[in-house]
XYZ file of N, CA and C in Angstrom:
645
model
N 13.623 -63.870 -19.044
C 13.290 -64.870 -19.270
C 12.307 -65.136 -19.280
N 12.588 -66.670 -20.106
C 11.483 -67.779 -20.481
C 10.458 -67.980 -19.460
N 9.119 -68.038 -19.811
C 8.489 -69.289 -19.197
C 8.210 -70.197 -19.738
N 8.148 -71.732 -19.246
C 7.942 -72.963 -19.795
C 6.876 -73.296 -19.961
N 6.150 -73.518 -21.436
C 4.873 -74.102 -20.739
C 4.866 -75.413 -20.900
N 4.246 -76.278 -20.016
C 4.861 -77.693 -20.004
C 2.722 -78.599 -20.937
N 2.707 -79.388 -21.218
C 1.216 -79.743 -21.239
C 1.699 -80.872 -20.497
N 0.509 -81.711 -19.808
C 0.174 -83.077 -18.598
C 1.073 -83.761 -18.969
N 1.324 -84.648 -20.841
C 1.703 -85.320 -21.322
C 3.652 -84.849 -20.798
N 4.032 -83.508 -21.323
C 4.523 -83.170 -21.227
C 5.410 -83.795 -19.518
N 4.538 -83.018 -18.384
C 5.240 -82.967 -16.942
C 5.471 -84.804 -17.131
N 4.589 -85.635 -17.959
C 4.928 -86.678 -17.220
C 6.224 -87.242 -17.754
N 6.647 -87.404 -18.629
C 7.741 -87.237 -19.309
C 8.723 -86.790 -19.107
N 8.399 -85.852 -18.938
C 9.334 -84.846 -17.759
C 9.965 -85.769 -16.488
N 8.815 -86.019 -15.629
C 8.783 -87.159 -14.575
C 9.895 -88.329 -14.673
N 9.534 -88.900 -15.734
C 10.521 -90.120 -16.019
C 11.971 -89.723 -16.321
N 11.890 -88.806 -17.219
C 13.461 -88.334 -17.862
C 13.994 -88.062 -16.367
N 13.813 -87.255 -15.622
C 14.335 -86.899 -14.412
C 14.866 -87.490 -13.690
N 14.026 -88.909 -13.302
C 13.950 -89.858 -12.898
C 15.225 -90.732 -13.279
N 15.826 -91.150 -14.521
C 16.697 -91.384 -15.371
C 17.852 -90.757 -15.136
N 17.756 -89.407 -15.169
C 18.991 -88.686 -14.896
C 20.359 -88.556 -14.354
N 21.337 -88.593 -14.165
C 22.075 -88.390 -12.857
C 21.788 -87.142 -12.079
N 22.261 -87.268 -10.893
C 21.584 -85.300 -9.931
C 22.346 -84.947 -10.575
N 23.453 -84.650 -11.188
C 24.015 -83.918 -11.623
C 24.973 -83.726 -12.969
N 24.449 -82.889 -14.267
C 24.968 -82.956 -15.978
C 25.499 -81.490 -15.804
N 26.397 -81.645 -16.952
C 27.483 -80.822 -17.799
C 26.611 -80.631 -19.410
N 26.422 -79.562 -19.599
C 25.652 -79.065 -20.809
C 26.725 -78.765 -21.954
N 27.227 -79.454 -22.654
C 28.560 -78.778 -23.460
C 28.508 -77.560 -24.256
N 27.493 -77.958 -24.926
C 26.896 -76.317 -25.789
C 26.077 -75.829 -26.056
N 26.297 -74.578 -25.523
C 25.429 -73.601 -25.201
C 25.447 -72.452 -25.546
N 24.366 -71.067 -26.115
C 25.085 -70.085 -26.730
C 24.745 -68.727 -25.407
N 25.061 -67.670 -24.586
C 25.048 -66.857 -24.465
C 25.446 -65.686 -24.092
N 24.036 -64.677 -24.342
C 24.581 -63.498 -24.428
C 23.437 -62.347 -24.296
N 23.589 -61.235 -24.445
C 22.454 -59.883 -24.432
C 22.542 -59.288 -25.073
N 21.355 -58.623 -25.655
C 21.406 -58.359 -26.818
C 22.012 -56.143 -27.135
N 22.572 -56.069 -26.358
C 23.606 -54.554 -26.187
C 25.053 -55.429 -26.563
N 25.141 -56.743 -26.629
C 26.483 -56.899 -26.978
C 26.045 -57.237 -29.228
N 25.298 -56.669 -29.279
C 25.171 -56.886 -30.832
C 24.328 -56.286 -31.546
N 25.055 -55.808 -32.545
C 24.223 -54.525 -33.717
C 23.331 -55.257 -34.317
N 22.304 -54.404 -34.656
C 20.656 -54.682 -35.104
C 21.446 -55.555 -36.721
N 20.706 -56.438 -36.635
C 21.027 -57.203 -38.173
C 20.105 -56.490 -39.161
N 20.283 -56.211 -40.363
C 19.928 -55.627 -41.425
C 18.856 -56.947 -41.683
N 17.967 -56.270 -43.319
C 17.010 -56.810 -43.295
C 17.930 -57.871 -44.403
N 18.620 -57.903 -45.270
C 18.846 -58.452 -45.864
C 19.945 -59.624 -44.733
N 20.044 -59.828 -44.013
C 21.185 -60.807 -42.866
C 19.377 -61.757 -42.357
N 18.517 -61.188 -41.775
C 17.180 -61.910 -41.445
C 16.534 -62.271 -42.565
N 16.690 -62.047 -43.609
C 16.651 -63.658 -44.995
C 17.726 -64.499 -44.821
N 19.285 -63.897 -45.001
C 20.150 -64.829 -45.118
C 20.151 -65.571 -44.048
N 20.297 -65.210 -42.596
C 20.356 -65.939 -41.737
C 19.463 -66.460 -40.518
N 19.018 -67.845 -40.398
C 17.622 -68.158 -40.070
C 18.143 -67.769 -38.589
N 19.840 -68.242 -38.176
C 20.321 -68.339 -36.910
C 20.138 -67.152 -36.081
N 20.974 -66.293 -36.868
C 20.965 -65.431 -36.567
C 19.699 -64.441 -36.454
N 18.862 -64.505 -37.465
C 17.451 -63.290 -36.766
C 16.250 -64.034 -36.124
N 16.335 -65.502 -35.749
C 15.831 -65.855 -34.832
C 16.404 -65.323 -32.605
N 17.610 -65.336 -33.432
C 18.570 -65.159 -31.940
C 18.439 -63.666 -31.390
N 17.874 -62.659 -31.939
C 17.889 -61.539 -32.218
C 16.246 -61.353 -31.763
N 15.425 -62.075 -32.642
C 14.153 -61.989 -32.309
C 13.898 -62.151 -30.672
N 14.748 -63.407 -30.535
C 14.308 -63.836 -28.922
C 14.951 -63.388 -27.684
N 15.887 -61.909 -28.322
C 16.671 -61.151 -27.511
C 17.782 -61.990 -26.866
N 18.464 -63.476 -27.705
C 19.337 -63.611 -27.221
C 18.923 -64.581 -26.489
N 19.825 -64.914 -25.295
C 19.784 -65.712 -23.942
C 20.857 -65.644 -23.328
N 20.383 -65.060 -22.175
C 21.220 -64.564 -20.456
C 21.646 -65.488 -20.004
N 22.141 -65.675 -19.001
C 22.564 -66.751 -18.148
C 21.283 -66.841 -17.001
N 20.587 -66.184 -16.705
C 19.671 -66.342 -15.838
C 18.252 -66.765 -17.255
N 18.035 -66.109 -17.953
C 17.796 -67.529 -18.651
C 17.804 -68.621 -19.438
N 18.906 -69.021 -19.368
C 19.485 -70.360 -19.389
C 19.288 -71.616 -17.754
N 19.613 -70.656 -17.088
C 19.492 -71.750 -14.992
C 18.093 -71.527 -15.259
N 17.323 -70.559 -15.833
C 16.234 -70.644 -15.455
C 14.674 -72.082 -16.121
N 15.577 -72.310 -17.090
C 15.267 -73.192 -17.979
C 15.502 -74.664 -17.726
N 16.876 -74.395 -16.685
C 17.029 -75.927 -16.299
C 16.514 -76.579 -15.033
N 16.115 -75.230 -14.706
C 15.517 -75.442 -13.167
C 13.789 -75.922 -14.151
N 13.237 -75.756 -14.492
C 12.334 -75.732 -15.127
C 12.415 -77.169 -16.203
N 13.168 -77.499 -16.927
C 13.342 -79.266 -17.338
C 13.650 -79.481 -16.508
N 14.761 -79.567 -15.665
C 15.068 -80.501 -14.988
C 15.301 -80.133 -13.606
N 14.047 -80.286 -12.802
C 13.806 -79.741 -11.192
C 14.564 -81.203 -10.633
N 15.527 -80.220 -9.570
C 16.282 -80.986 -9.432
C 17.486 -82.074 -9.587
N 17.604 -81.820 -10.491
C 19.013 -81.971 -11.427
C 20.363 -80.100 -11.055
N 20.985 -80.656 -10.585
C 22.072 -79.869 -10.924
C 22.912 -79.848 -12.030
N 22.706 -78.593 -12.864
C 23.167 -78.486 -14.685
C 23.849 -77.436 -14.577
N 25.301 -77.636 -15.230
C 26.595 -76.869 -15.183
C 26.622 -77.045 -16.767
N 27.369 -75.565 -17.017
C 27.305 -75.552 -18.499
C 28.756 -74.918 -18.710
N 28.806 -75.214 -20.290
C 29.598 -74.125 -20.847
C 29.215 -73.444 -22.162
N 29.285 -71.928 -22.315
C 29.164 -71.025 -23.071
C 29.703 -70.170 -23.701
N 29.384 -69.882 -25.138
C 30.470 -68.996 -25.403
C 28.929 -68.411 -26.668
N 29.883 -67.323 -26.833
C 28.369 -65.867 -27.294
C 28.494 -66.744 -28.853
N 26.765 -65.887 -29.328
C 26.352 -66.146 -30.265
C 27.223 -65.499 -31.436
N 27.707 -66.361 -32.278
C 28.915 -66.015 -33.303
C 28.282 -65.070 -34.741
N 28.491 -64.404 -34.501
C 27.604 -63.553 -35.418
C 28.081 -62.625 -36.121
N 27.760 -62.345 -37.552
C 29.570 -60.784 -38.041
C 28.713 -59.547 -36.855
N 27.557 -59.045 -36.596
C 27.237 -58.468 -35.831
C 27.440 -57.808 -34.232
N 28.415 -59.868 -33.432
C 29.154 -59.434 -32.575
C 30.003 -58.885 -32.026
N 29.859 -57.610 -30.672
C 31.211 -56.940 -30.515
C 31.308 -58.292 -29.323
N 33.077 -58.468 -29.996
C 33.259 -59.400 -29.515
C 33.537 -59.933 -28.197
N 34.887 -58.218 -27.813
C 34.864 -58.037 -26.291
C 34.230 -58.315 -25.103
N 33.156 -57.728 -25.402
C 31.742 -57.270 -24.515
C 31.368 -58.927 -24.491
N 31.040 -59.458 -25.638
C 30.462 -60.408 -25.270
C 31.018 -62.378 -25.115
N 32.514 -61.930 -25.371
C 33.634 -62.194 -24.047
C 33.429 -63.086 -22.796
N 33.652 -61.039 -22.507
C 33.695 -61.125 -21.410
C 32.099 -61.523 -20.487
N 30.986 -61.479 -21.261
C 29.878 -61.331 -20.927
C 30.115 -63.460 -20.273
N 30.706 -64.095 -21.409
C 30.344 -65.168 -20.549
C 31.445 -65.922 -19.541
N 31.822 -65.125 -19.605
C 33.228 -65.222 -18.371
C 32.324 -65.617 -16.427
N 30.842 -65.813 -16.785
C 30.317 -65.865 -15.523
C 29.625 -67.222 -15.703
N 29.749 -67.608 -16.321
C 29.530 -69.397 -17.036
C 30.710 -70.212 -16.177
N 30.040 -71.341 -16.038
C 31.016 -72.530 -15.470
C 32.398 -73.117 -16.416
N 31.490 -72.943 -17.542
C 32.898 -73.389 -18.615
C 33.069 -72.229 -19.765
N 33.092 -71.549 -19.965
C 33.667 -70.682 -20.791
C 34.636 -70.429 -21.975
N 34.162 -70.563 -22.800
C 34.691 -70.709 -24.283
C 34.629 -68.855 -25.207
N 35.650 -68.539 -25.544
C 35.992 -66.960 -26.098
C 35.367 -67.423 -27.559
N 35.158 -66.362 -28.034
C 34.520 -66.248 -29.247
C 35.736 -65.850 -29.596
N 36.636 -66.492 -31.244
C 37.786 -65.748 -32.005
C 36.781 -65.661 -33.315
N 37.896 -64.560 -33.954
C 37.445 -64.344 -35.834
C 38.668 -64.999 -36.480
N 38.576 -65.228 -37.866
C 40.211 -66.152 -38.295
C 40.781 -65.213 -38.573
N 40.468 -63.755 -38.123
C 41.474 -62.908 -37.812
C 43.084 -62.865 -36.300
N 42.271 -63.332 -35.648
C 42.657 -62.933 -35.017
C 44.003 -63.539 -34.608
N 45.139 -63.450 -34.038
C 46.548 -63.988 -33.450
C 47.436 -62.513 -32.769
N 47.718 -63.311 -31.966
C 49.163 -63.014 -31.477
C 48.133 -62.351 -29.871
N 48.054 -60.516 -29.749
C 47.334 -59.822 -28.643
C 45.834 -60.144 -28.782
N 45.285 -60.444 -29.737
C 43.784 -60.667 -29.836
C 43.712 -61.919 -28.640
N 44.416 -63.491 -28.840
C 44.482 -64.205 -28.307
C 44.619 -64.588 -26.813
N 44.713 -62.779 -26.431
C 45.041 -62.620 -24.720
C 44.081 -63.661 -24.094
N 42.874 -63.117 -23.835
C 41.616 -63.691 -23.955
C 41.193 -64.794 -23.646
N 42.080 -66.071 -24.367
C 42.240 -67.445 -24.341
C 43.135 -67.591 -23.157
N 44.042 -67.023 -22.892
C 45.698 -67.408 -22.089
C 44.671 -67.000 -20.610
N 43.527 -66.876 -20.573
C 43.065 -66.661 -19.044
C 42.864 -68.340 -18.770
N 43.234 -68.389 -17.528
C 43.602 -69.651 -16.612
C 42.037 -69.797 -16.665
N 40.641 -69.421 -16.683
C 39.423 -69.982 -16.357
C 38.502 -69.921 -17.496
N 39.272 -70.003 -18.931
C 38.861 -70.115 -20.007
C 39.123 -71.467 -20.840
N 38.084 -72.220 -20.609
C 38.363 -74.187 -21.177
C 39.139 -73.856 -22.695
N 38.404 -73.100 -23.838
C 38.807 -72.763 -24.861
C 38.360 -72.227 -26.006
N 38.138 -71.972 -27.953
C 37.578 -71.520 -27.476
C 36.450 -71.830 -28.763
N 35.636 -70.735 -29.064
C 34.541 -70.931 -30.053
C 34.887 -70.501 -31.790
N 34.872 -71.038 -33.072
C 34.814 -70.229 -33.803
C 33.607 -70.711 -34.496
N 33.246 -69.777 -35.895
C 32.029 -70.148 -36.752
C 33.066 -69.236 -38.314
N 32.066 -69.958 -38.973
C 31.985 -69.500 -40.812
C 31.152 -68.397 -40.893
N 30.808 -67.641 -39.925
C 29.907 -66.797 -40.773
C 30.910 -65.410 -40.024
N 32.154 -65.783 -39.984
C 32.915 -64.229 -40.647
C 34.157 -64.701 -41.490
N 33.880 -65.650 -42.549
C 34.027 -66.004 -43.573
C 33.320 -65.472 -44.958
N 34.072 -64.530 -45.941
C 33.722 -64.016 -46.714
C 33.757 -64.630 -48.526
N 32.565 -65.875 -47.852
C 32.970 -66.763 -49.213
C 31.043 -67.360 -48.919
N 30.820 -68.164 -50.190
C 29.370 -68.622 -50.228
C 29.942 -69.711 -48.794
N 28.866 -70.277 -48.882
C 28.703 -70.883 -47.171
C 29.151 -72.370 -48.260
N 28.929 -72.882 -49.850
C 29.000 -74.699 -50.274
C 30.918 -74.019 -50.187
N 31.114 -73.144 -50.323
C 32.794 -73.126 -50.648
C 33.549 -73.409 -49.554
N 33.397 -72.789 -48.367
C 34.261 -72.345 -46.984
C 34.286 -74.054 -46.538
N 35.398 -73.606 -46.235
C 36.468 -74.895 -45.594
C 36.861 -74.881 -43.889
N 36.820 -75.490 -43.590
C 37.191 -75.592 -42.056
C 38.523 -74.855 -42.000
N 39.209 -74.552 -42.474
C 40.394 -73.705 -42.459
C 40.700 -72.588 -42.618
N 39.044 -72.849 -43.434
C 39.163 -71.436 -43.624
C 38.727 -70.205 -42.544
N 38.538 -70.549 -41.461
C 37.942 -69.979 -40.386
C 39.041 -70.797 -38.842
N 39.509 -71.725 -38.979
C 39.968 -72.110 -37.376
C 41.444 -71.545 -38.013
N 42.590 -70.964 -37.861
C 43.307 -70.538 -38.454
C 44.764 -70.880 -37.156
N 45.787 -71.566 -37.817
C 46.992 -71.705 -37.441
C 47.767 -70.991 -35.808
N 47.361 -69.923 -36.194
C 47.594 -68.747 -34.404
C 46.628 -69.166 -33.741
N 45.132 -69.365 -33.715
C 44.875 -70.148 -32.850
C 44.952 -71.246 -32.255
N 45.197 -72.592 -33.402
C 45.554 -73.874 -32.732
C 47.143 -74.052 -31.957
N 47.975 -73.287 -32.395
C 49.406 -73.541 -31.764
C 48.788 -73.047 -30.343
N 48.077 -72.001 -29.808
C 47.714 -70.864 -29.176
C 47.082 -72.556 -28.147
N 46.357 -73.107 -28.510
C 45.131 -74.304 -28.022
C 46.373 -75.083 -27.371
N 47.373 -75.573 -28.315
C 47.999 -76.950 -28.279
C 48.936 -76.219 -27.170
N 49.395 -75.184 -27.133
C 50.573 -74.715 -26.156
C 49.961 -74.611 -24.880
N 48.590 -74.345 -24.703
C 47.234 -74.456 -23.609
C 47.049 -75.891 -23.088
N 46.790 -76.710 -24.377
C 46.141 -77.710 -24.108
C 45.007 -77.319 -23.924
N 44.159 -76.687 -24.332
C 42.927 -76.263 -24.686
C 41.912 -76.775 -25.598
N 41.077 -76.348 -25.747
C 39.665 -76.732 -26.425
C 38.995 -76.383 -27.284
N 39.029 -76.766 -28.957
C 38.288 -75.853 -30.213
C 37.313 -76.406 -30.029
N 36.035 -75.760 -30.019
C 34.736 -76.176 -30.335
C 34.458 -75.751 -31.414
N 34.226 -76.610 -32.871
C 34.035 -76.665 -34.039
C 32.979 -76.904 -34.087
N 32.229 -76.288 -34.548
C 31.252 -76.648 -35.748
C 31.532 -76.572 -37.462
N 31.282 -78.072 -38.012
C 32.058 -78.143 -39.832
C 31.168 -77.230 -40.179
N 31.518 -76.759 -41.303
C 30.831 -76.117 -42.565
C 30.490 -77.675 -43.433
N 29.694 -77.017 -44.455
C 29.070 -78.024 -45.708
C 28.247 -78.735 -45.099
N 28.233 -80.080 -45.725
C 26.766 -80.844 -45.166
C 26.834 -81.233 -43.911
N 28.296 -82.331 -44.145
C 28.721 -82.894 -42.337
C 30.514 -82.826 -42.336
N 30.671 -83.719 -41.263
C 31.724 -84.225 -40.487
C 32.422 -85.047 -42.222
N 31.548 -85.663 -42.340
C 31.513 -86.762 -43.406
C 31.791 -86.471 -45.004
N 32.607 -84.474 -44.832
C 32.593 -84.639 -46.315
C 33.761 -84.320 -46.451
N 34.540 -84.554 -47.512
C 36.074 -85.346 -47.992
C 36.902 -84.538 -47.180
N 36.442 -83.092 -47.557
C 37.198 -82.022 -47.114
C 37.226 -81.467 -45.766
N 36.580 -82.101 -45.315
C 36.068 -81.395 -43.724
C 36.769 -82.657 -42.944
N 36.722 -83.407 -43.403
C 37.558 -84.381 -42.465
C 38.661 -84.510 -42.984
N 39.239 -84.701 -43.681
C 41.480 -84.125 -44.043
C 41.811 -82.890 -43.096
N 40.478 -81.761 -43.626
C 41.268 -81.435 -42.636
C 41.133 -81.003 -40.868
N 40.606 -81.493 -40.761
C 39.991 -81.559 -39.181
C 41.421 -82.927 -38.527
N 41.473 -83.812 -39.303
C 42.363 -84.820 -38.878
C 43.973 -84.248 -39.594
N 44.101 -83.179 -40.539
C 45.223 -82.765 -39.875
C 45.668 -82.088 -39.061
N 44.069 -80.887 -38.646
C 44.659 -80.315 -37.227
C 44.593 -81.009 -36.261
N 44.188 -82.411 -35.948
C 44.689 -83.077 -34.923
C 45.824 -83.869 -34.993
N 46.001 -84.112 -35.900
C 47.637 -84.543 -35.997
C 48.342 -83.291 -35.819
N 48.384 -82.104 -36.562
C 49.225 -81.053 -36.154
C 49.101 -80.422 -34.830
N 48.357 -80.995 -34.165
C 48.524 -80.204 -32.485
C 47.977 -81.075 -31.808
N 48.436 -82.130 -31.323
C 47.909 -82.974 -30.342
C 47.420 -82.315 -29.147
N 47.888 -81.890 -28.686
C 47.356 -81.402 -27.283
C 46.377 -80.389 -27.153
N 45.945 -80.434 -28.089
C 45.040 -79.306 -28.454
C 43.088 -80.596 -28.711
N 42.467 -79.971 -27.639
C 41.091 -80.525 -28.183
C 40.045 -80.053 -28.364
N 39.226 -81.131 -29.736
C 38.419 -80.731 -30.619
C 36.951 -81.171 -30.041
N 35.978 -80.759 -30.022
C 34.887 -81.097 -29.906
C 34.255 -80.571 -30.870
N 33.782 -81.661 -32.228
C 32.930 -81.505 -33.052
C 31.572 -81.828 -32.705
N 31.098 -80.256 -32.443
C 29.868 -80.012 -31.803
C 28.932 -80.619 -33.063
N 27.795 -80.753 -32.222
C 26.443 -81.612 -33.070
C 26.858 -82.621 -33.762
N 27.841 -83.534 -33.410
C 28.204 -84.871 -33.486
C 28.723 -84.352 -34.941
N 29.366 -83.173 -35.271
C 29.828 -83.163 -36.763
C 28.980 -83.385 -37.853
N 27.426 -82.528 -37.283
C 26.505 -82.233 -38.179
C 26.000 -84.215 -38.707
N 26.417 -84.574 -38.082
C 26.181 -85.912 -38.920
C 24.290 -86.270 -38.443
N 23.469 -85.881 -39.583
C 22.164 -86.176 -38.609
C 21.623 -87.204 -39.693
N 22.380 -88.249 -40.194
C 21.873 -89.078 -40.858
C 22.959 -90.359 -40.636
N 22.488 -91.917 -40.120
C 23.319 -92.684 -40.327
C 24.558 -92.687 -40.775
N 24.606 -93.149 -42.457
C 25.694 -92.985 -43.382
C 26.706 -91.929 -43.478
N 26.028 -90.688 -42.691
C 27.102 -89.637 -42.290
C 28.053 -89.997 -41.302
N 26.587 -90.121 -39.915
C 28.314 -90.553 -38.812
C 28.886 -92.106 -39.261
N 28.766 -93.215 -40.324
C 29.255 -94.092 -40.274
C 30.845 -93.772 -40.851
N 30.073 -92.678 -42.594
C 31.407 -92.545 -43.403
C 32.428 -91.046 -42.405
N 32.056 -90.577 -41.206
C 33.295 -90.284 -40.413
C 33.472 -90.421 -39.408
N 33.404 -91.053 -38.432
C 33.900 -92.018 -37.409
C 34.674 -92.949 -37.467
N 34.431 -93.601 -38.540
C 35.039 -94.461 -39.407
C 36.295 -94.773 -39.557
N 36.872 -92.905 -39.809
C 38.063 -92.812 -40.256
C 39.295 -93.015 -39.009
């Protein structure tokens, strides 16, 4: 569990922020997990994946840690959270998916090859949706497309159950023409499935957002 450190300026800003925020909030994008559910990273992986390396270094993030962080950051505010496992190749998916079930809004992690009986966890009524990630695709990052890690079996199930896809798009952002085309095609083909574009479709600058959300 992490004990956060605040300067006097931090405390002053926190007081202003808490006064402005509603008394109940939902954090829509968190990762939780415990080290036992992930195998150790190789030295090469530590060099090639900053996200995986940092997560391992910090011991991932347990339910207790995230709740403690909310209490320290937002005292007096009831924060509920949606969460999913850390989506790295080293994950034990069954164990990691079981762990997130103790959250307010659990999303289960699926691999691009998952279909049929492998999607049983998605059919649990408590599950809000699925988290997919490009780390399971054996391609250079610049070549990965949405369709490489969002398979049709998963989308059919989400559409049937009217559940949610948590999508972190690859490449530069949603503004990438291939990303836009494939996300829009999924939305049209599976109208009952909801798609959350994580991190605003990774639009980091104004032009990317304009190009993405004008379609």
